[in-house]
Coordinates of C-alpha atoms in Angstrom, one line a residue:
X1 CA 17.5 -9.1 -42.3
X2 CA 18.9 -5.6 -42.6
X3 CA 22.6 -4.9 -43.1
X4 CA 22.9 -4.0 -39.4
X5 CA 21.1 -7.2 -38.4
X6 CA 23.3 -9.3 -40.7
X7 CA 26.5 -7.7 -39.4
X8 CA 25.3 -8.5 -35.8
X9 CA 24.4 -12.1 -36.7
X10 CA 27.8 -12.6 -38.3
X11 CA 29.6 -11.1 -35.3
X12 CA 27.8 -13.5 -32.9
X13 CA 28.7 -16.5 -35.0
X14 CA 32.3 -15.4 -35.3
X15 CA 32.6 -15.2 -31.6
X16 CA 31.2 -18.8 -31.0
X17 CA 27.6 -18.0 -30.2
X18 CA 25.1 -20.8 -31.2
X19 CA 22.0 -19.3 -32.8
X20 CA 21.3 -21.8 -35.5
X21 CA 17.5 -21.5 -35.4
X22 CA 17.2 -17.8 -34.8
X23 CA 16.9 -14.7 -36.9
X24 CA 16.2 -10.9 -36.3
X25 CA 13.5 -8.9 -37.9
X26 CA 11.0 -6.2 -37.3
X27 CA 7.3 -6.8 -37.0
X28 CA 4.6 -4.8 -38.8
X29 CA 4.8 -2.0 -36.2
X30 CA 8.6 -1.7 -36.7
X31 CA 9.4 -3.3 -33.4
X32 CA 12.5 -5.6 -33.5
X33 CA 12.3 -9.1 -32.3
X34 CA 14.0 -12.5 -32.4
X35 CA 12.2 -15.3 -34.4
X36 CA 12.6 -19.0 -34.9
X37 CA 13.7 -20.3 -38.4
X38 CA 12.8 -23.9 -37.5
X39 CA 10.7 -25.7 -34.9
X40 CA 12.3 -25.6 -31.4
X41 CA 11.3 -28.5 -29.1
X42 CA 10.3 -28.1 -25.5
X43 CA 13.4 -27.5 -23.3
X44 CA 15.7 -27.5 -26.4
X45 CA 18.6 -25.1 -26.1
X46 CA 18.1 -22.4 -28.7
X47 CA 20.8 -19.9 -27.7
X48 CA 24.3 -20.1 -26.3
X49 CA 26.3 -17.0 -25.6
X50 CA 30.0 -17.6 -24.5
X51 CA 31.1 -15.5 -21.5
X52 CA 34.1 -14.2 -23.3
X53 CA 34.3 -12.1 -25.3
X54 CA 30.6 -11.3 -25.8
X55 CA 29.3 -10.5 -22.3
X56 CA 29.8 -6.9 -21.0
X57 CA 30.6 -7.3 -17.3
X58 CA 31.6 -5.0 -14.4
X59 CA 35.2 -6.3 -14.5
X60 CA 35.5 -5.6 -18.2
X61 CA 34.1 -2.1 -17.8
X62 CA 36.5 -1.2 -15.0
X63 CA 39.5 -2.5 -17.0
X64 CA 38.8 0.2 -19.7
X65 CA 38.0 3.1 -17.4
X66 CA 40.5 5.5 -15.8
X67 CA 41.8 4.1 -12.5
X68 CA 40.4 7.0 -10.4
X69 CA 37.0 6.5 -11.9
X70 CA 37.0 2.7 -11.8
X71 CA 37.8 2.7 -8.1
X72 CA 35.1 5.3 -7.2
X73 CA 31.9 4.4 -9.0
X74 CA 29.4 1.7 -8.3
X75 CA 28.7 -1.3 -10.6
X76 CA 25.9 0.3 -12.5
X77 CA 27.7 3.6 -13.2
X78 CA 30.8 1.7 -14.3
X79 CA 28.7 -0.1 -16.9
X80 CA 27.0 3.1 -18.0
X81 CA 30.4 4.9 -18.5
X82 CA 31.8 1.9 -20.4
X83 CA 28.8 1.9 -22.8
X84 CA 29.3 5.6 -23.5
X85 CA 33.0 5.0 -24.1
X86 CA 32.4 2.1 -26.5
X87 CA 29.8 4.1 -28.4
X88 CA 32.3 7.0 -28.8
X89 CA 34.9 4.6 -30.2
X90 CA 32.5 3.8 -33.1
X91 CA 33.8 1.1 -35.5
X92 CA 37.0 0.7 -33.5
X93 CA 34.9 -0.8 -30.6
X94 CA 34.7 -4.6 -30.5
X95 CA 31.1 -4.2 -29.4
X96 CA 30.0 -1.9 -32.3
X97 CA 27.9 -4.6 -34.1
X98 CA 26.0 -5.0 -30.8
X99 CA 25.7 -1.3 -30.2
X100 CA 24.3 -0.7 -33.7
X101 CA 21.4 -2.9 -32.7
X102 CA 20.6 -0.8 -29.6
X103 CA 18.3 2.1 -30.4
X104 CA 19.7 5.6 -30.0
X105 CA 16.8 6.4 -27.7
X106 CA 15.0 3.9 -25.5
X107 CA 11.6 5.3 -24.5
X108 CA 11.4 4.3 -20.9
X109 CA 9.5 6.7 -18.6
X110 CA 12.9 8.4 -17.8
X111 CA 12.7 9.7 -21.4
X112 CA 9.2 11.1 -21.0
X113 CA 8.9 14.8 -21.7
X114 CA 6.7 17.1 -19.6
X115 CA 3.6 16.4 -21.7
X116 CA 4.1 12.6 -21.4
X117 CA 4.6 12.9 -17.6
X118 CA 1.3 14.7 -17.3
X119 CA -0.3 11.4 -18.3
X120 CA 1.2 9.8 -15.2
X121 CA 0.2 12.6 -12.8
X122 CA -1.8 11.3 -9.8
X123 CA -0.2 7.9 -9.9
X124 CA 2.8 6.4 -8.0
X125 CA 4.8 6.3 -11.3
X126 CA 4.7 10.1 -11.6
X127 CA 6.6 10.6 -8.3
X128 CA 8.8 7.6 -9.0
X129 CA 9.9 9.0 -12.4
X130 CA 10.5 12.4 -10.9
X131 CA 12.6 11.0 -8.1
X132 CA 14.6 8.7 -10.4
X133 CA 15.3 11.5 -12.8
X134 CA 16.5 13.7 -9.9
X135 CA 18.6 11.0 -8.5
X136 CA 20.1 10.1 -11.9
X137 CA 20.9 13.8 -12.6
X138 CA 22.7 14.0 -9.2
X139 CA 24.6 10.9 -10.0
X140 CA 25.6 12.3 -13.3
X141 CA 26.8 15.6 -11.8
X142 CA 28.8 13.7 -9.2
X143 CA 30.3 11.4 -11.8
X144 CA 31.3 14.3 -14.0
X145 CA 33.1 16.0 -11.2
X146 CA 35.3 13.0 -10.9
X147 CA 35.6 12.7 -14.7
X148 CA 36.8 16.3 -15.1
X149 CA 40.1 15.2 -13.6
X150 CA 40.7 12.6 -16.3
X151 CA 40.2 12.5 -20.1
X152 CA 36.4 12.2 -20.1
X153 CA 35.2 15.5 -21.4
X154 CA 31.7 16.6 -20.6
X155 CA 30.9 17.3 -24.2
X156 CA 31.4 13.6 -24.9
X157 CA 29.9 12.3 -21.7
X158 CA 26.9 14.5 -21.9
X159 CA 23.7 14.2 -19.8
X160 CA 21.9 12.8 -23.0
X161 CA 24.5 10.1 -23.4
X162 CA 24.4 9.3 -19.7
X163 CA 20.6 9.0 -19.8
X164 CA 20.8 6.8 -22.9
X165 CA 23.2 4.4 -21.3
X166 CA 21.1 4.3 -18.1
X167 CA 18.0 3.3 -20.2
X168 CA 20.1 0.6 -21.9
X169 CA 21.1 -0.8 -18.6
X170 CA 17.6 -0.6 -17.1
X171 CA 15.9 -2.2 -20.0
X172 CA 18.6 -4.8 -21.0
X173 CA 20.9 -5.7 -18.2
X174 CA 20.7 -9.1 -16.3
X175 CA 21.8 -9.8 -12.7
X176 CA 25.4 -11.0 -12.7
X177 CA 24.6 -13.8 -10.3
X178 CA 23.6 -15.8 -13.5
X179 CA 27.3 -16.3 -13.8
X180 CA 28.0 -17.2 -10.1
X181 CA 29.7 -15.1 -7.5
X182 CA 29.5 -11.3 -7.9
X183 CA 29.2 -8.1 -5.9
X184 CA 25.8 -6.9 -4.8
X185 CA 23.9 -5.1 -7.5
X186 CA 26.3 -6.2 -10.2
X187 CA 24.8 -6.3 -13.7
X188 CA 25.8 -7.7 -17.1
X189 CA 24.8 -7.1 -20.7
X190 CA 24.4 -10.2 -22.8
X191 CA 24.1 -9.5 -26.6
X192 CA 21.1 -11.1 -28.3
X193 CA 19.7 -12.5 -25.0
X194 CA 18.8 -8.9 -24.1
X195 CA 16.9 -8.5 -27.3
X196 CA 14.2 -11.1 -26.6
X197 CA 10.9 -9.4 -25.8
X198 CA 9.0 -10.1 -22.6
X199 CA 6.1 -12.5 -22.3
X200 CA 4.6 -12.8 -18.9
X201 CA 4.5 -16.3 -17.3
X202 CA 6.4 -17.7 -20.2
X203 CA 8.5 -20.8 -19.5
X204 CA 12.2 -20.0 -19.8
X205 CA 15.3 -21.7 -18.4
X206 CA 18.9 -20.4 -18.0
X207 CA 21.8 -22.7 -17.6
X208 CA 25.4 -21.8 -16.8
X209 CA 27.8 -24.2 -18.6
X210 CA 31.6 -24.1 -19.2
X211 CA 30.8 -23.0 -22.8
X212 CA 28.7 -20.1 -21.8
X213 CA 25.1 -19.2 -20.9
X214 CA 22.4 -21.4 -22.4
X215 CA 18.7 -20.6 -22.9
X216 CA 15.8 -22.9 -23.5
X217 CA 12.0 -22.6 -23.2
X218 CA 8.7 -24.3 -24.0
X219 CA 8.0 -25.4 -27.6
X220 CA 8.3 -22.8 -30.3
X221 CA 7.0 -23.2 -33.9
X222 CA 8.9 -22.1 -36.9
X223 CA 8.3 -18.4 -37.6
X224 CA 7.1 -17.6 -34.1
X225 CA 8.7 -14.9 -32.0
X226 CA 11.1 -16.2 -29.3
X227 CA 10.4 -14.6 -26.0
X228 CA 12.1 -14.2 -22.7
X229 CA 10.4 -13.8 -19.3
X230 CA 11.6 -10.8 -17.3
X231 CA 9.9 -12.2 -14.2
X232 CA 6.8 -10.9 -12.4
X233 CA 6.7 -7.2 -13.3
X234 CA 4.1 -4.6 -12.6
X235 CA 3.2 -2.1 -15.3
X236 CA 5.0 0.5 -13.3
X237 CA 8.3 -1.5 -13.4
X238 CA 7.8 -2.2 -17.1
X239 CA 7.1 1.4 -17.9
X240 CA 10.0 2.9 -15.9
X241 CA 12.5 0.2 -16.6
X242 CA 11.6 -1.0 -20.1
X243 CA 9.4 1.5 -21.7
X244 CA 6.2 -0.5 -22.3
X245 CA 3.1 -1.8 -20.4
X246 CA 0.9 -4.8 -20.8
X247 CA -2.9 -4.6 -20.8
X248 CA -4.6 -6.7 -18.1
X249 CA -1.1 -7.5 -16.7
X250 CA -1.6 -10.4 -14.2
X251 CA 1.5 -9.2 -12.3
X252 CA 0.4 -5.5 -12.0
X253 CA 0.4 -3.9 -8.6
X254 CA -0.4 -0.7 -6.7
X255 CA 2.1 0.3 -4.0
X256 CA 1.0 1.6 -0.7
X257 CA 3.0 3.0 2.2
X258 CA 0.8 4.0 5.2
X259 CA 2.0 7.1 7.0
X260 CA 2.3 7.3 10.8
X261 CA 4.0 10.7 10.9
X262 CA 1.1 12.6 12.4
X263 CA 0.1 10.0 15.0
X264 CA 0.9 10.9 18.6
X265 CA 1.4 7.2 19.3
X266 CA 3.7 6.7 16.3
X267 CA 6.7 5.4 18.3
X268 CA 4.7 2.7 20.2
X269 CA 2.8 1.7 17.1
X270 CA 5.9 1.3 15.0
X271 CA 7.4 -0.8 17.9
X272 CA 4.4 -3.1 17.9
X273 CA 4.6 -3.5 14.1
X274 CA 8.4 -4.1 14.3
X275 CA 7.8 -6.9 16.8
X276 CA 5.7 -8.8 14.2
X277 CA 8.1 -8.1 11.3
X278 CA 6.6 -4.9 9.7
X279 CA 8.2 -1.5 9.8
X280 CA 6.9 1.9 9.0
X281 CA 9.1 1.8 5.9
X282 CA 7.5 -1.4 4.6
X283 CA 5.9 -1.0 1.1
X284 CA 2.8 -3.0 0.6
X285 CA 1.7 -4.3 -2.9
X286 CA -2.0 -4.5 -3.9
X287 CA -2.5 -7.0 -6.7
X288 CA -5.0 -7.8 -9.5
X289 CA -8.3 -9.3 -8.4
X290 CA -8.2 -7.5 -5.0
X291 CA -5.1 -9.1 -3.6
X292 CA -4.5 -7.3 -0.3
X293 CA -1.4 -8.5 1.6
X294 CA -2.0 -9.6 5.2
X295 CA 0.8 -7.4 6.6
X296 CA -1.1 -4.3 5.2
X297 CA -4.2 -5.3 7.2
X298 CA -2.1 -5.8 10.3
X299 CA -0.5 -2.4 9.7
X300 CA -3.9 -0.7 9.3
X301 CA -5.2 -2.4 12.5
X302 CA -2.3 -0.9 14.4
X303 CA -2.9 2.5 12.8
X304 CA -6.5 2.2 13.8
X305 CA -5.7 1.5 17.5
X306 CA -6.8 4.1 20.0
X307 CA -4.5 4.9 23.0
X308 CA -6.1 2.3 25.2
X309 CA -5.6 -0.4 22.6
X310 CA -2.0 0.8 22.0
X311 CA -1.3 0.6 25.8
X312 CA -2.7 -3.0 25.9
X313 CA -0.8 -4.3 22.9
X314 CA 2.4 -2.5 23.8
X315 CA 2.4 -4.1 27.2
X316 CA 1.8 -7.5 25.7
X317 CA 4.7 -6.9 23.4
X318 CA 6.9 -6.1 26.4
X319 CA 5.7 -9.2 28.2
X320 CA 6.6 -11.3 25.2
X321 CA 10.1 -9.8 25.1
X322 CA 10.6 -10.5 28.8
X323 CA 9.5 -14.1 28.4
X324 CA 12.0 -14.5 25.6
X325 CA 14.8 -12.8 27.6
X326 CA 14.2 -15.0 30.6
X327 CA 13.8 -18.2 28.5
X328 CA 10.1 -18.8 29.4
X329 CA 9.2 -19.2 25.8
X330 CA 11.2 -20.1 22.7
X331 CA 10.8 -18.1 19.5
X332 CA 10.2 -20.1 16.3
X333 CA 11.2 -18.2 13.2
X334 CA 8.4 -19.4 10.9
X335 CA 5.6 -19.5 13.4
X336 CA 3.3 -16.7 14.6
X337 CA 4.0 -15.2 18.0
X338 CA 1.0 -14.6 20.3
X339 CA 1.1 -11.0 19.4
X340 CA 0.9 -11.8 15.7
X341 CA -2.2 -14.0 16.4
X342 CA -3.8 -11.2 18.4
X343 CA -3.2 -8.7 15.6
X344 CA -5.3 -10.8 13.2
X345 CA -8.3 -9.3 15.0
X346 CA -8.0 -6.7 17.7
X347 CA -11.6 -5.9 18.5
X348 CA -14.9 -5.1 16.8
X349 CA -14.2 -1.4 17.2
X350 CA -10.7 -1.7 15.8
X351 CA -11.8 -3.9 12.9
X352 CA -14.5 -1.5 11.9
X353 CA -12.0 1.4 12.2
X354 CA -9.4 -0.5 10.1
X355 CA -11.9 -1.2 7.3
X356 CA -13.0 2.4 7.4
X357 CA -9.4 3.5 7.1
X358 CA -8.7 1.0 4.2
X359 CA -11.8 2.3 2.4
X360 CA -10.7 5.9 2.9
X361 CA -7.2 5.1 1.7
X362 CA -8.3 3.2 -1.4
X363 CA -11.0 5.6 -2.4
X364 CA -8.8 8.6 -1.9
X365 CA -6.1 7.1 -4.1
X366 CA -8.6 6.2 -6.7
X367 CA -10.1 9.7 -6.7
X368 CA -6.7 11.3 -7.3
X369 CA -6.2 9.0 -10.4
X370 CA -9.7 9.8 -11.7
X371 CA -9.5 13.5 -11.0
X372 CA -6.2 13.9 -13.0
X373 CA -7.5 11.6 -15.7
X374 CA -10.4 13.9 -16.3
X375 CA -8.0 16.7 -17.2
X376 CA -6.0 14.8 -19.8
X377 CA -6.3 14.9 -23.5
X378 CA -6.4 11.7 -25.6
X379 CA -3.0 9.9 -25.9
X380 CA -1.0 11.3 -28.8
X381 CA 2.0 9.0 -28.9
X382 CA 3.2 5.6 -27.7
X383 CA 4.5 6.9 -24.4
X384 CA 1.1 8.4 -23.5
X385 CA -0.7 5.2 -24.7
X386 CA 1.4 3.1 -22.3
X387 CA 0.7 5.7 -19.6
X388 CA -3.0 5.2 -20.3
X389 CA -2.6 1.4 -20.0
X390 CA -0.8 1.9 -16.7
X391 CA -3.5 4.2 -15.3
X392 CA -6.3 1.8 -16.2
X393 CA -4.4 -1.0 -14.4
X394 CA -4.0 1.1 -11.3
X395 CA -7.8 1.9 -11.3
X396 CA -8.7 -1.8 -11.8
X397 CA -6.6 -2.9 -8.9
X398 CA -7.9 -0.1 -6.6
X399 CA -11.5 -0.9 -7.5
X400 CA -11.0 -4.7 -7.0
X401 CA -9.4 -4.1 -3.6
X402 CA -12.2 -1.8 -2.6
X403 CA -14.6 -4.6 -3.4
X404 CA -12.7 -6.9 -1.1
X405 CA -12.9 -4.4 1.7
X406 CA -16.7 -4.0 1.0
X407 CA -17.0 -7.8 1.3
X408 CA -15.0 -7.8 4.6
X409 CA -17.2 -5.0 6.0
X410 CA -20.3 -6.9 5.0
X411 CA -19.1 -10.2 6.5
X412 CA -18.1 -8.4 9.8
X413 CA -21.4 -6.6 10.1
X414 CA -23.5 -9.7 9.3
X415 CA -21.4 -12.0 11.6
X416 CA -21.7 -9.6 14.4
X417 CA -25.5 -9.5 14.2
X418 CA -26.1 -13.1 13.4
X419 CA -23.8 -14.7 16.1
X420 CA -25.2 -15.5 19.5
X421 CA -22.4 -13.5 21.1
X422 CA -22.1 -11.9 24.5
X423 CA -21.9 -8.1 24.2
X424 CA -18.9 -8.3 26.6
X425 CA -17.0 -10.2 23.9
X426 CA -18.2 -8.0 21.1
X427 CA -17.3 -4.7 22.7
X428 CA -14.3 -5.6 24.8
X429 CA -12.5 -8.3 22.8
X430 CA -8.8 -8.0 23.6
X431 CA -9.4 -6.7 27.1
X432 CA -8.7 -10.3 28.1
X433 CA -7.1 -12.9 25.9
X434 CA -8.7 -16.1 24.7
X435 CA -12.2 -14.7 24.1
X436 CA -12.7 -16.8 21.0
X437 CA -14.4 -13.9 19.2
X438 CA -12.5 -14.4 15.9
X439 CA -13.7 -18.0 15.6
X440 CA -17.3 -17.2 16.7
X441 CA -17.5 -14.3 14.2
X442 CA -16.2 -16.7 11.5
X443 CA -13.3 -14.4 10.9
X444 CA -10.5 -16.9 11.6
X445 CA -7.4 -16.6 9.5
X446 CA -8.5 -19.5 7.3
X447 CA -11.6 -17.5 6.4
X448 CA -9.5 -14.4 5.6
X449 CA -9.1 -15.2 1.9
X450 CA -9.6 -12.8 -0.9
X451 CA -11.9 -15.2 -2.8
X452 CA -14.1 -15.5 0.3
X453 CA -14.7 -11.8 0.6
X454 CA -15.0 -11.3 -3.2
X455 CA -17.9 -13.8 -3.2
X456 CA -19.5 -11.9 -0.3
X457 CA -19.1 -8.6 -2.1
X458 CA -20.6 -10.1 -5.3
X459 CA -23.8 -11.0 -3.3
X460 CA -23.9 -7.7 -1.3
X461 CA -26.1 -5.1 -2.9
X462 CA -25.2 -2.2 -0.6
X463 CA -22.4 0.2 -1.3
X464 CA -19.6 0.6 1.3
X465 CA -21.2 3.9 2.3
X466 CA -24.6 2.2 2.9
X467 CA -22.9 -0.6 4.9
X468 CA -21.2 2.1 7.1
X469 CA -24.5 3.8 7.6
X470 CA -26.1 0.4 8.6
X471 CA -23.2 -0.3 11.0
X472 CA -23.6 3.2 12.5
X473 CA -27.3 2.4 13.1
X474 CA -26.7 -1.1 14.5
X475 CA -23.5 -0.8 16.6
X476 CA -22.8 3.0 17.0
X477 CA -24.1 5.1 19.9
X478 CA -24.2 8.7 18.7
X479 CA -25.5 11.9 20.4
X480 CA -27.9 12.5 17.4
X481 CA -29.5 9.1 17.9
X482 CA -29.8 9.5 21.6
X483 CA -31.6 12.9 21.2
X484 CA -33.9 11.6 18.5
X485 CA -34.9 8.6 20.7
X486 CA -35.2 10.6 23.9
X487 CA -36.3 14.0 22.6
X488 CA -39.7 13.9 24.3
X489 CA -38.4 12.3 27.5
X490 CA -36.8 14.1 30.5
X491 CA -33.3 13.2 29.2
X492 CA -34.0 15.0 25.9
X493 CA -35.7 17.9 27.5
X494 CA -32.7 18.4 29.9
X495 CA -30.2 18.5 27.1
X496 CA -32.3 20.7 24.9
X497 CA -32.3 23.1 27.8
X498 CA -28.6 22.7 28.4
X499 CA -27.7 23.1 24.7
X500 CA -30.4 25.1 23.0
X501 CA -28.5 26.4 20.0
X502 CA -28.0 23.3 17.8
X503 CA -31.4 21.7 17.6
X504 CA -30.4 18.3 18.9
X505 CA -32.7 15.6 17.7
X506 CA -34.0 17.6 14.7
X507 CA -33.4 16.8 11.1
X508 CA -31.0 19.4 9.7
X509 CA -30.4 20.8 6.2
X510 CA -27.0 20.8 4.5
X511 CA -26.7 24.5 5.3
X512 CA -27.4 23.9 9.0
X513 CA -24.8 21.2 9.1
X514 CA -22.1 23.6 7.8
X515 CA -20.1 24.9 10.8
X516 CA -17.0 26.9 11.3
X517 CA -14.1 25.6 13.4
X518 CA -15.2 27.2 16.7
X519 CA -18.8 26.0 16.3
X520 CA -17.6 22.5 15.4
X521 CA -15.6 22.3 18.6
X522 CA -18.7 23.4 20.6
X523 CA -20.8 20.7 18.9
X524 CA -18.1 18.1 19.7
X525 CA -18.2 19.1 23.4
X526 CA -21.9 18.9 23.4
X527 CA -21.9 15.4 21.7
X528 CA -19.4 14.1 24.3
X529 CA -21.5 15.5 27.1
X530 CA -24.7 13.9 25.8
X531 CA -23.1 10.5 25.3
X532 CA -21.3 10.6 28.7
X533 CA -24.5 11.4 30.5
X534 CA -26.5 8.9 28.6
X535 CA -24.2 6.1 29.6
X536 CA -24.6 7.1 33.2
X537 CA -28.4 7.4 32.6
X538 CA -28.5 3.8 31.1
X539 CA -26.8 2.4 34.3
X540 CA -29.9 3.3 36.2
X541 CA -32.6 2.9 33.6
X542 CA -31.4 -0.3 31.8
X543 CA -33.1 0.5 28.5
X544 CA -32.0 -0.6 25.0
X545 CA -28.3 -0.8 26.1
X546 CA -28.9 -3.0 29.1
X547 CA -26.6 -5.8 28.0
X548 CA -23.9 -3.5 26.8
X549 CA -23.9 -1.3 30.0
X550 CA -24.0 -4.4 32.2
X551 CA -20.9 -5.7 30.5
X552 CA -19.3 -2.3 30.4
X553 CA -19.5 -2.0 34.2
X554 CA -16.8 -4.6 34.4
X555 CA -14.4 -2.4 32.4
X556 CA -13.2 0.8 34.0
X557 CA -10.8 2.8 31.9
X558 CA -10.9 5.9 34.0
X559 CA -7.5 5.2 35.4
X560 CA -6.0 5.7 32.0
X561 CA -7.3 9.2 31.6
X562 CA -4.6 11.9 32.1
X563 CA -4.9 14.6 34.7
X564 CA -6.0 17.3 32.3
X565 CA -8.8 15.1 31.0
X566 CA -10.0 14.2 34.5
X567 CA -10.2 17.8 35.4
X568 CA -12.1 18.6 32.2
X569 CA -14.6 15.9 33.0
X570 CA -15.1 17.1 36.5
X571 CA -15.6 20.7 35.2
X572 CA -18.1 19.5 32.6
X573 CA -20.0 17.7 35.4
X574 CA -20.2 20.9 37.5
X575 CA -21.3 23.0 34.4
X576 CA -24.2 20.6 33.7
X577 CA -25.4 20.0 37.3
X578 CA -27.6 23.1 37.8
X579 CA -29.3 22.9 34.4
X580 CA -30.0 19.1 34.5
X581 CA -31.3 19.1 38.1
X582 CA -33.6 22.0 37.3
X583 CA -35.3 19.9 34.7
X584 CA -35.7 16.8 36.8
X585 CA -33.9 16.7 40.2
X586 CA -34.8 13.1 40.8
X587 CA -33.8 11.8 37.4
X588 CA -30.6 13.8 37.4
X589 CA -29.4 13.2 41.0
X590 CA -25.8 14.4 40.9
X591 CA -25.2 13.3 44.5
X592 CA -26.1 9.6 44.0
X593 CA -26.3 8.9 40.3
X594 CA -24.3 11.4 38.3
X595 CA -21.2 11.2 40.6
X596 CA -17.7 12.1 39.6
X597 CA -16.9 8.4 39.5
X598 CA -19.8 7.7 37.1
X599 CA -18.7 10.6 34.8
X600 CA -15.1 9.3 34.7
X601 CA -16.3 5.7 34.1
X602 CA -18.4 6.9 31.1
X603 CA -15.6 9.1 29.8
X604 CA -13.1 6.1 30.0
X605 CA -15.6 4.0 28.1
X606 CA -15.9 6.7 25.4
X607 CA -12.1 6.8 25.1
X608 CA -11.9 3.0 24.8
X609 CA -14.7 2.6 22.3
X610 CA -15.0 5.8 20.2
X611 CA -15.3 5.1 16.5
X612 CA -15.4 7.4 13.4
X613 CA -16.9 6.4 10.0
X614 CA -16.0 8.5 6.9
X615 CA -19.1 8.4 4.7
X616 CA -19.2 10.3 1.4
X617 CA -17.1 13.2 2.7
X618 CA -18.9 13.4 6.0
X619 CA -17.9 12.0 9.5
X620 CA -20.2 10.0 11.7
X621 CA -18.7 9.6 15.2
X622 CA -19.9 7.7 18.2
X623 CA -19.2 4.8 20.6
X624 CA -19.3 1.2 19.7
X625 CA -22.3 -0.1 21.7
X626 CA -23.9 -3.2 20.1
X627 CA -27.6 -3.5 20.9
X628 CA -28.5 -6.7 19.3
X629 CA -30.7 -7.5 16.3
X630 CA -34.0 -7.4 18.2
X631 CA -33.3 -3.9 19.7
X632 CA -32.3 -2.5 16.3

């Protein structure tokens, strides 16, 4: 042991610490650690630290700080200021042997310079570190304003000293509840115990005794390093709080916080989520191996709801609340409410939209990480190497979660096509409760396991983009498909006459698909017109969509259209009448077939069942209208 380590050892022994089988030394890389000098049996106590005088507590810190400061700062800041104070005292401080063992700089992410931070850019940690540094600087400025009135000069209590003390606390402090009752957020520093390095999933036990705090663990052989277990920590937590990362960390996570801010239905959607225990502030954690938390899927289903689905679920939520108020139904804290059960699967349209959103979210996040990574140089120091480990972990998690979503999409598509299922249930699940669609699609909660979907993904040869294209072909009714299938018929002729400028039904080049904003709006209007009229057309002709349209007749959503949309639909009908009747007056009979009621029915259906897929940077939009395997 070095002179400093020997002095620390003697100081511990003098103050009644029991460390008979422990010694301190550096490994080959110069990293300090605690090692066993003899075999330590399973559950044998290898360390005892008395509460007094060795443990640095909030109460001890406040005793030595000026009264005006002590009464004004939080627990963490009190400990930080006390550490600085004791370091300034030098050899006259009782804790100097301990402080000599603490590095002068602890390289957590808070100590990263601008070049090091660049290696975190594009990740959650980059923003986290920026925010923490800003918050810590604000706390420092606020603290020094109070300290200026007492004998705590800024040249001594500098920003560098404050940052050092903060990193000591973040990397070494323990929750004070180890000692029993304490204030919320209170921390303590325990000499020697805070020097044991971290080993994930390592067995460790803490025991409070009248003599002090005892530690024991699983068996340790002579000469082996003695480890602590900091608990399940992601690499982001380890990097920011402790200054290191672990390759292939089983506890690593990616944080997600979906954003509702631009959604016109934000208030009602957040109310629905709140009813089932999720808020718009909830942070979701993706884990290794594709671990996607169920509340995130619920959140994304609510995000994917269209206005008609929102109205339906919001009314159900209000019904539940009224039942509770009037005592018609008792709430059971641990059990799912009916609304929770419904949100396990809203509808085929919603589930496809949810999976599309999840794919978009994960792929976008992964792209940002990869794009910034391509701009980075090779790591030049330890901080940058740890940042690289962290980035790789983030990518692995995002890729594995994307695989699970691909498996979910494959399972949904295959189940939809292979199940003998009424189109009414497929397209309109949720319109009435108790349809049993979830069970019939083999998508019951018991089947919603990560392992289940990972196995499906492993067997699925198609990419998520190919699966979306397949789904678009099988269950999505689009204007392009309608015009391709009916280009030579009277329906196609009529709309080529009505909309001659965009070559409906023709294969277009990439250049032809590029449109400005005004042209895009025109195309969207034409698409809506084609699909609206085709749904009316199918009512009379009963072609490939016979089963779908027959079922859809029972669901009239036109009453949920606002006045402006109703007027727009009626105006569209009038604008099309002359052109369509000129092509085929019998086929396009606006008096008997293409009536205002029929147009509004079709528009309501489009509003209820519209779906968008994002495929390799392009958008495929249409109406969910399953046609069955034989028709496809």
